[in-house]
């Protein structure tokens, strides 16, 4: 919904006698209007006029009159967003007269198109999602391939359902045509089973922790050794090929989440003894970030390992941006915090006792489960002194009962890093009537977007989507992302 809209009951019909006049827009914008509205680029009595105006980036002013339509914006994306609003207002070739003033609330508004998880998703499915995202005024996609990228140098790791080079170019080009920025993602340390399952990469496997063993046998070899020089060589080989097919991308996401096997091999244990797990992690992550920076890309990484080891932030490559993911918080204030690096279940046990009468009904199922897992301990005991020394001042004045939602936004900013929010449309496998738990995921998107807007310094938000579902199920999360990042 536009921020300001004042329409009349009168209408105007586009067609004969209408033309598009040159103005402050680019030729590609003119052509897009002509194609979308079936109006020629000609000087005619009734005109669509473009002019530059002092409005926020991607914002626009739209005035629809009987004899003219004037579109004012400060950039081409603003003109394109005005066109999308016109298409939403149209009934065939008929438009209501009136005025619209509009602008986004967040500058980066994106969605996760995940070929790795959605193994049945074809290039055409991705293009349909991109088109829907563009129509809803989203301006970015996080494009993750996993083994479905058409790797050449390391071709053995390709999935049977890998895209072709031509299909990747087609998807990337289609996004550009629709004014949607592509942020490619290639994992750099964990979630690399598709690579490490091959014996050619046995030398860079990090031995699995107890978490990843059954009866002493590994069942998830998915992390490279951060101290092995060949790990960097292989990962940057993969990234170089991804960059080649995404020549216009300003950002590159390196993943780097859920590295649960840090410090397992002899080299990593020795490094951990000197620099801690954070030092082991950064040995690879910082090199990858610098490698990308040298190639004109801004590296992005998931925040969870840095949240679990906040001492690492002082040594993290300063070119990196953090993508802060939290799939559980649904309100502000919140009774829950995602406390990385602790054993906390996220809730205080007292919600089952002295605070029970204050418990809102909508929180009941998740709080009861989390509070039971807390084992009778208070939040202060659960979180521990290290966590509280770093984060307590960011949890808000209502701690330990009501916490400031998404508290790490300001923590990362105070440490000098840009933050992109990452709620989820399909997150942790939780089901609701056999479907992804949209009853939780949509409020998660809304709450995160509102906190980002309130903060005023967050560049934007990209909603993630995991697990292997039919791609059609993604549209609800996509629409929710568009709604809450624009309002």
Coordinates of C-alpha atoms in Angstrom, one line a residue:
X1 CA 0.0 0.0 0.0
X2 CA 1.5 3.4 -0.9
X3 CA 2.3 5.7 1.9
X4 CA 0.1 8.5 0.6
X5 CA -2.7 7.9 -1.9
X6 CA -5.6 10.2 -2.9
X7 CA -7.7 8.8 -5.7
X8 CA -10.9 10.1 -7.2
X9 CA -13.9 8.2 -8.7
X10 CA -12.9 9.5 -12.1
X11 CA -11.0 7.3 -14.5
X12 CA -8.8 7.8 -17.6
X13 CA -8.4 5.2 -20.3
X14 CA -5.0 4.8 -21.9
X15 CA -5.0 4.1 -25.6
X16 CA -5.4 6.2 -28.8
X17 CA -4.1 9.7 -28.4
X18 CA -1.6 8.8 -25.6
X19 CA 2.1 9.0 -25.9
X20 CA 5.3 8.9 -23.8
X21 CA 7.3 12.0 -23.7
X22 CA 11.1 12.1 -23.1
X23 CA 12.1 13.5 -19.7
X24 CA 14.5 12.7 -16.9
X25 CA 14.2 9.0 -17.3
X26 CA 16.5 6.6 -19.2
X27 CA 15.6 5.1 -22.6
X28 CA 15.2 1.7 -20.9
X29 CA 12.5 3.1 -18.5
X30 CA 10.7 4.8 -21.4
X31 CA 10.7 1.5 -23.3
X32 CA 9.5 -0.4 -20.2
X33 CA 6.5 2.0 -19.8
X34 CA 5.7 1.7 -23.5
X35 CA 5.7 -2.1 -23.5
X36 CA 3.9 -2.4 -20.2
X37 CA 1.1 0.1 -20.9
X38 CA 0.9 -0.3 -24.7
X39 CA 1.6 3.4 -25.2
X40 CA 4.0 4.5 -28.0
X41 CA 7.1 6.7 -27.3
X42 CA 5.7 9.6 -29.3
X43 CA 4.7 13.2 -28.7
X44 CA 0.9 13.1 -28.6
X45 CA -1.8 15.3 -27.1
X46 CA -2.2 13.1 -24.0
X47 CA 1.2 12.4 -22.4
X48 CA 3.0 10.4 -19.8
X49 CA 5.7 12.8 -18.6
X50 CA 8.8 12.0 -16.6
X51 CA 10.6 14.6 -14.4
X52 CA 13.4 14.5 -11.8
X53 CA 12.3 15.4 -8.3
X54 CA 13.8 15.6 -4.8
X55 CA 12.3 12.4 -3.5
X56 CA 14.0 9.5 -1.6
X57 CA 15.8 6.8 -3.6
X58 CA 13.3 4.5 -5.3
X59 CA 10.5 6.8 -4.2
X60 CA 8.1 8.5 -6.6
X61 CA 5.3 11.0 -7.0
X62 CA 2.5 10.0 -9.4
X63 CA -0.2 12.3 -10.7
X64 CA -2.9 10.9 -12.9
X65 CA -5.1 13.4 -14.8
X66 CA -7.5 13.2 -17.7
X67 CA -5.0 14.6 -20.2
X68 CA -1.6 13.7 -18.7
X69 CA 0.2 11.4 -16.3
X70 CA 3.2 12.9 -14.6
X71 CA 5.8 10.7 -12.9
X72 CA 8.4 12.3 -10.7
X73 CA 11.4 10.4 -9.2
X74 CA 15.1 10.8 -8.4
X75 CA 16.2 7.6 -10.0
X76 CA 15.1 5.0 -12.5
X77 CA 14.0 2.6 -9.9
X78 CA 11.6 5.2 -8.6
X79 CA 10.1 5.5 -12.1
X80 CA 9.8 1.7 -12.3
X81 CA 8.1 1.5 -8.9
X82 CA 5.6 4.1 -10.1
X83 CA 4.9 1.9 -13.1
X84 CA 4.3 -1.1 -10.8
X85 CA 1.8 1.0 -8.8
X86 CA 0.0 2.0 -12.0
X87 CA -0.2 -1.7 -13.0
X88 CA -1.7 -2.5 -9.6
X89 CA -4.2 0.3 -9.9
X90 CA -5.2 -0.5 -13.4
X91 CA -8.4 -2.2 -14.5
X92 CA -7.4 -3.2 -18.0
X93 CA -6.3 0.0 -19.7
X94 CA -8.3 2.1 -17.2
X95 CA -6.7 4.0 -14.4
X96 CA -8.2 6.1 -11.5
X97 CA -7.3 9.7 -11.4
X98 CA -5.5 11.1 -8.4
X99 CA -2.1 11.4 -6.7
X100 CA 0.3 9.0 -5.1
X101 CA 3.4 9.8 -3.1
X102 CA 5.4 6.8 -2.1
X103 CA 8.8 5.5 -0.9
X104 CA 10.3 2.4 0.6
X105 CA 11.0 2.1 4.3
X106 CA 14.1 0.0 3.8
X107 CA 16.6 0.5 0.9
X108 CA 17.5 -3.2 0.4
X109 CA 14.4 -5.5 0.2
X110 CA 15.1 -9.1 -0.8
X111 CA 14.1 -12.7 -0.9
X112 CA 16.1 -16.0 -0.9
X113 CA 16.0 -18.0 -4.1
X114 CA 17.6 -21.2 -3.0
X115 CA 18.3 -23.8 -5.7
X116 CA 20.3 -25.8 -3.1
X117 CA 17.3 -26.5 -0.9
X118 CA 14.6 -26.5 -3.6
X119 CA 16.0 -29.3 -5.7
X120 CA 13.0 -29.4 -8.0
X121 CA 13.1 -25.7 -8.7
X122 CA 13.9 -24.9 -12.4
X123 CA 15.3 -21.8 -13.9
X124 CA 11.8 -20.8 -15.0
X125 CA 10.5 -21.2 -11.5
X126 CA 13.2 -18.8 -10.3
X127 CA 12.3 -16.3 -13.0
X128 CA 8.7 -16.5 -11.9
X129 CA 9.7 -15.7 -8.3
X130 CA 11.9 -12.8 -9.5
X131 CA 9.1 -11.4 -11.6
X132 CA 6.8 -11.6 -8.6
X133 CA 9.4 -10.0 -6.4
X134 CA 9.9 -7.1 -8.9
X135 CA 6.1 -6.6 -9.2
X136 CA 5.9 -6.3 -5.4
X137 CA 8.8 -3.7 -5.4
X138 CA 11.4 -6.0 -3.9
X139 CA 14.8 -5.1 -5.3
X140 CA 17.2 -7.9 -4.4
X141 CA 17.4 -11.7 -4.4
X142 CA 19.9 -13.8 -2.5
X143 CA 20.7 -16.5 -5.0
X144 CA 22.1 -19.8 -3.6
X145 CA 23.1 -22.7 -5.8
X146 CA 25.0 -25.3 -3.7
X147 CA 25.9 -28.2 -6.0
X148 CA 23.4 -27.0 -8.6
X149 CA 25.9 -24.4 -9.9
X150 CA 27.5 -25.5 -13.2
X151 CA 31.1 -25.8 -11.8
X152 CA 33.7 -26.6 -14.4
X153 CA 37.0 -26.9 -12.5
X154 CA 35.4 -29.0 -9.8
X155 CA 32.8 -30.6 -12.0
X156 CA 32.5 -33.8 -9.9
X157 CA 30.6 -32.0 -7.2
X158 CA 27.8 -30.9 -9.5
X159 CA 24.3 -32.3 -8.8
X160 CA 22.4 -34.2 -11.4
X161 CA 20.0 -31.3 -11.4
X162 CA 22.7 -28.6 -11.8
X163 CA 21.7 -25.7 -14.0
X164 CA 23.6 -25.0 -17.2
X165 CA 25.7 -21.9 -17.7
X166 CA 23.1 -20.6 -20.1
X167 CA 20.4 -21.0 -17.5
X168 CA 22.4 -19.2 -14.8
X169 CA 23.0 -16.3 -17.3
X170 CA 19.3 -16.3 -18.1
X171 CA 18.2 -16.0 -14.5
X172 CA 20.8 -13.3 -13.7
X173 CA 19.9 -11.4 -16.9
X174 CA 16.2 -11.6 -16.1
X175 CA 16.8 -10.2 -12.7
X176 CA 18.7 -7.2 -14.2
X177 CA 15.9 -6.6 -16.7
X178 CA 13.5 -6.4 -13.8
X179 CA 15.7 -4.0 -11.7
X180 CA 16.4 -6.7 -9.1
X181 CA 19.9 -7.0 -7.7
X182 CA 21.4 -10.5 -7.4
X183 CA 23.5 -11.4 -4.4
X184 CA 25.1 -14.8 -5.1
X185 CA 25.9 -17.1 -2.2
X186 CA 28.7 -19.7 -2.1
X187 CA 29.4 -21.4 1.2
X188 CA 33.0 -21.0 2.5
X189 CA 33.4 -23.2 5.6
X190 CA 30.4 -25.3 6.5
X191 CA 27.4 -26.8 4.7
X192 CA 29.8 -28.3 2.2
X193 CA 28.8 -31.9 2.2
X194 CA 28.3 -31.9 -1.5
X195 CA 32.0 -31.1 -1.8
X196 CA 33.5 -33.1 1.0
X197 CA 31.6 -36.3 0.2
X198 CA 34.1 -36.7 -2.6
X199 CA 37.4 -38.4 -1.7
X200 CA 39.3 -35.8 -3.8
X201 CA 38.7 -33.4 -1.0
X202 CA 39.4 -35.8 1.9
X203 CA 42.5 -33.7 2.9
X204 CA 40.5 -30.6 3.6
X205 CA 37.7 -32.3 5.7
X206 CA 37.5 -31.1 9.3
X207 CA 36.8 -34.2 11.4
X208 CA 33.3 -34.3 12.7
X209 CA 32.5 -33.5 16.3
X210 CA 30.5 -35.7 18.6
X211 CA 27.5 -33.8 17.4
X212 CA 28.1 -35.3 14.0
X213 CA 28.8 -38.9 14.9
X214 CA 26.6 -42.0 15.4
X215 CA 28.3 -44.9 17.2
X216 CA 31.7 -43.3 16.5
X217 CA 31.1 -42.9 12.7
X218 CA 30.7 -39.6 11.0
X219 CA 27.5 -38.9 9.2
X220 CA 27.9 -35.3 8.3
X221 CA 31.3 -34.3 6.8
X222 CA 30.3 -30.8 5.9
X223 CA 33.0 -28.4 7.1
X224 CA 36.4 -27.7 5.6
X225 CA 39.5 -27.2 7.8
X226 CA 40.0 -23.5 8.2
X227 CA 43.8 -24.0 8.7
X228 CA 44.4 -26.0 5.6
X229 CA 45.7 -23.8 2.8
X230 CA 43.9 -25.9 0.2
X231 CA 40.6 -25.1 1.8
X232 CA 41.1 -21.5 0.7
X233 CA 42.2 -22.5 -2.8
X234 CA 39.2 -24.8 -3.4
X235 CA 36.6 -22.3 -2.0
X236 CA 38.0 -19.4 -4.0
X237 CA 38.0 -21.6 -7.1
X238 CA 34.3 -22.1 -6.6
X239 CA 33.7 -18.4 -5.9
X240 CA 35.6 -17.3 -9.0
X241 CA 33.3 -19.3 -11.2
X242 CA 30.2 -17.9 -9.5
X243 CA 31.6 -14.3 -9.9
X244 CA 32.2 -14.9 -13.6
X245 CA 28.5 -15.6 -14.1
X246 CA 27.4 -12.7 -11.9
X247 CA 29.5 -9.9 -13.3
X248 CA 27.3 -7.0 -12.0
X249 CA 26.9 -8.1 -8.4
X250 CA 28.2 -5.7 -5.8
X251 CA 27.8 -8.2 -2.9
X252 CA 28.9 -11.8 -2.4
X253 CA 27.5 -13.9 0.4
X254 CA 30.1 -16.4 1.8
X255 CA 27.7 -18.3 4.2
X256 CA 30.1 -19.2 7.0
X257 CA 27.2 -20.2 9.4
X258 CA 26.9 -23.2 11.7
X259 CA 30.6 -24.0 11.7
X260 CA 30.1 -26.5 14.5
X261 CA 33.4 -28.4 14.1
X262 CA 35.9 -25.7 14.8
X263 CA 39.0 -26.9 16.5
X264 CA 38.7 -30.6 15.8
X265 CA 41.8 -31.5 13.8
X266 CA 45.4 -31.2 15.2
X267 CA 46.1 -27.9 13.3
X268 CA 42.9 -26.3 14.4
X269 CA 43.4 -27.4 18.0
X270 CA 46.8 -25.8 18.1
X271 CA 45.4 -22.6 16.7
X272 CA 42.5 -22.7 19.1
X273 CA 45.0 -23.0 22.0
X274 CA 46.5 -19.7 20.9
X275 CA 43.6 -17.7 19.5
X276 CA 40.4 -19.5 20.6
X277 CA 37.7 -20.9 18.3
X278 CA 37.2 -17.3 16.9
X279 CA 40.8 -17.3 15.7
X280 CA 40.4 -20.7 13.9
X281 CA 37.2 -19.4 12.2
X282 CA 38.7 -16.1 11.1
X283 CA 41.8 -17.7 9.7
X284 CA 39.7 -18.7 6.7
X285 CA 36.9 -16.2 6.8
X286 CA 39.1 -13.2 6.8
X287 CA 41.1 -14.5 3.8
X288 CA 38.0 -15.1 1.8
X289 CA 36.6 -11.6 2.7
X290 CA 39.8 -10.0 1.6
X291 CA 39.9 -12.0 -1.6
X292 CA 36.4 -10.8 -2.5
X293 CA 37.2 -7.2 -1.6
X294 CA 40.2 -7.3 -4.0
X295 CA 37.7 -8.3 -6.7
X296 CA 35.4 -5.5 -6.1
X297 CA 32.8 -7.4 -4.1
X298 CA 31.5 -6.6 -0.6
X299 CA 31.5 -9.9 1.4
X300 CA 28.4 -10.8 3.5
X301 CA 28.3 -13.6 6.1
X302 CA 25.8 -15.0 8.5
X303 CA 26.2 -13.7 12.0
X304 CA 25.7 -16.8 14.2
X305 CA 29.3 -17.8 14.8
X306 CA 30.3 -14.2 15.5
X307 CA 27.4 -13.9 18.0
X308 CA 28.6 -17.1 19.7
X309 CA 32.1 -15.7 19.8
X310 CA 31.7 -12.0 20.0
X311 CA 35.4 -11.5 20.7
X312 CA 36.0 -12.2 17.0
X313 CA 34.4 -9.0 15.9
X314 CA 37.4 -6.9 16.7
X315 CA 39.5 -9.0 14.3
X316 CA 36.9 -9.6 11.5
X317 CA 37.7 -8.1 8.1
X318 CA 36.3 -4.6 8.2
X319 CA 34.9 -4.9 4.6
X320 CA 32.4 -7.6 5.7
X321 CA 28.7 -7.0 6.2
X322 CA 26.7 -9.2 8.7
X323 CA 23.5 -10.9 7.9
X324 CA 21.7 -11.3 11.2
X325 CA 19.3 -14.2 11.2
X326 CA 16.7 -14.9 13.8
X327 CA 13.7 -17.1 12.9
X328 CA 12.0 -17.2 16.3
X329 CA 11.3 -13.6 17.5
X330 CA 7.8 -12.4 16.6
X331 CA 7.2 -9.4 18.7
X332 CA 8.8 -6.3 20.3
X333 CA 9.3 -6.5 23.2
X334 CA 9.8 -10.2 23.2
X335 CA 10.1 -12.8 26.0
X336 CA 12.7 -14.7 23.9
X337 CA 16.2 -14.1 22.8
X338 CA 18.3 -16.2 20.5
X339 CA 21.4 -16.6 22.7
X340 CA 24.2 -18.0 20.5
X341 CA 27.1 -19.7 22.3
X342 CA 25.0 -20.5 25.4
X343 CA 22.9 -23.4 26.5
X344 CA 19.8 -21.2 26.9
X345 CA 16.5 -22.3 25.5
X346 CA 15.7 -18.7 24.9
X347 CA 13.1 -18.2 27.7
X348 CA 13.1 -17.7 31.4
X349 CA 11.8 -20.5 33.5
X350 CA 9.7 -18.0 35.5
X351 CA 7.2 -17.9 32.7
X352 CA 5.9 -21.2 34.1
X353 CA 5.6 -19.8 37.6
X354 CA 5.4 -16.3 39.0
X355 CA 4.9 -14.6 35.6
X356 CA 2.4 -17.1 34.2
X357 CA -0.6 -14.8 34.7
X358 CA 1.1 -12.2 32.4
X359 CA 1.7 -14.6 29.6
X360 CA -0.1 -13.5 26.3
X361 CA -2.0 -16.4 24.7
X362 CA -0.1 -16.1 21.4
X363 CA 3.2 -16.9 23.2
X364 CA 1.9 -19.9 25.1
X365 CA 3.0 -22.8 23.0
X366 CA 6.5 -21.7 22.3
X367 CA 7.2 -20.3 25.8
X368 CA 6.0 -23.4 27.5
X369 CA 8.3 -25.6 25.4
X370 CA 11.3 -23.2 25.8
X371 CA 10.8 -22.7 29.5
X372 CA 10.6 -26.4 30.2
X373 CA 13.9 -26.8 28.4
X374 CA 15.4 -24.2 30.7
X375 CA 15.5 -26.8 33.4
X376 CA 14.3 -24.5 36.3
X377 CA 17.1 -21.9 35.9
X378 CA 16.7 -18.2 35.6
X379 CA 17.7 -16.3 32.5
X380 CA 20.7 -14.9 34.3
X381 CA 22.0 -18.4 35.1
X382 CA 21.1 -19.7 31.6
X383 CA 22.9 -16.9 29.7
X384 CA 26.0 -16.8 31.8
X385 CA 28.5 -14.1 32.6
X386 CA 30.3 -14.0 29.2
X387 CA 27.1 -13.5 27.2
X388 CA 25.8 -10.9 29.6
X389 CA 29.1 -9.0 29.6
X390 CA 28.7 -8.5 25.9
X391 CA 25.0 -8.2 25.4
X392 CA 23.1 -7.3 28.5
X393 CA 22.9 -3.6 27.8
X394 CA 21.3 -4.4 24.4
X395 CA 18.5 -6.5 25.9
X396 CA 16.5 -3.5 27.1
X397 CA 15.2 -2.3 30.4
X398 CA 12.7 -5.1 30.7
X399 CA 15.2 -7.8 31.1
X400 CA 14.8 -10.6 32.1
X401 CA 11.1 -10.7 31.5
X402 CA 10.6 -8.7 28.3
X403 CA 13.5 -8.2 26.0
X404 CA 14.3 -5.8 23.2
X405 CA 13.6 -7.7 19.9
X406 CA 16.6 -8.4 17.7
X407 CA 19.1 -6.9 20.1
X408 CA 22.2 -7.7 18.1
X409 CA 21.4 -5.0 15.5
X410 CA 22.8 -2.3 17.6
X411 CA 25.6 -4.5 19.0
X412 CA 27.0 -5.2 15.5
X413 CA 26.5 -1.5 14.5
X414 CA 28.4 -0.3 17.6
X415 CA 31.2 -2.6 16.6
X416 CA 31.4 -0.9 13.2
X417 CA 29.5 -3.3 10.9
X418 CA 26.6 -2.9 8.5
X419 CA 23.8 -5.3 9.3
X420 CA 21.2 -6.9 7.0
X421 CA 18.3 -8.5 8.7
X422 CA 17.3 -12.1 7.8
X423 CA 13.9 -13.4 9.0
X424 CA 12.5 -16.5 7.4
X425 CA 9.6 -17.6 5.3
X426 CA 10.4 -21.2 5.8
X427 CA 12.9 -21.6 8.6
X428 CA 13.5 -24.4 11.0
X429 CA 11.2 -27.2 9.7
X430 CA 8.4 -26.3 12.1
X431 CA 5.0 -27.3 10.6
X432 CA 1.6 -25.8 10.9
X433 CA -1.2 -28.1 9.7
X434 CA 1.3 -29.9 7.5
X435 CA 2.6 -26.6 6.0
X436 CA 5.5 -24.5 7.0
X437 CA 4.5 -22.6 10.2
X438 CA 3.4 -19.4 8.5
X439 CA 1.6 -18.4 11.7
X440 CA 5.1 -17.8 13.2
X441 CA 7.1 -17.0 10.1
X442 CA 5.0 -14.1 8.9
X443 CA 5.1 -12.3 12.3
X444 CA 8.8 -12.9 12.3
X445 CA 9.2 -11.1 9.0
X446 CA 7.0 -8.2 10.3
X447 CA 8.7 -7.8 13.6
X448 CA 12.2 -7.8 12.1
X449 CA 11.2 -5.3 9.4
X450 CA 9.7 -3.0 12.0
X451 CA 12.8 -3.1 14.2
X452 CA 15.0 -2.3 11.2
X453 CA 12.8 0.7 10.3
X454 CA 12.8 1.9 13.9
X455 CA 16.6 1.6 14.0
X456 CA 17.0 3.8 11.0
X457 CA 20.5 2.6 10.0
X458 CA 19.9 -0.9 8.8
X459 CA 20.4 -1.1 5.0
X460 CA 17.7 -3.7 4.5
X461 CA 16.2 -7.1 5.0
X462 CA 16.3 -10.4 3.0
X463 CA 13.9 -13.2 4.0
X464 CA 15.4 -16.7 3.8
X465 CA 13.7 -19.9 2.6
X466 CA 15.0 -23.4 3.4
X467 CA 14.1 -27.0 3.1
X468 CA 12.9 -28.8 0.0
X469 CA 9.3 -27.6 -0.7
X470 CA 7.6 -26.9 -4.1
X471 CA 8.7 -23.4 -5.1
X472 CA 5.0 -22.3 -5.3
X473 CA 5.0 -22.3 -1.5
X474 CA 7.4 -19.4 -1.3
X475 CA 5.0 -16.7 -2.5
X476 CA 3.4 -16.0 0.8
X477 CA 6.7 -15.1 2.4
X478 CA 7.7 -13.1 -0.6
X479 CA 4.6 -11.0 -0.4
X480 CA 5.0 -10.5 3.4
X481 CA 8.5 -9.3 2.8
X482 CA 7.4 -6.8 0.2
X483 CA 4.6 -5.5 2.4
X484 CA 6.6 -5.1 5.7
X485 CA 9.8 -3.6 4.1
X486 CA 7.9 -1.0 2.2
X487 CA 5.3 0.1 4.7

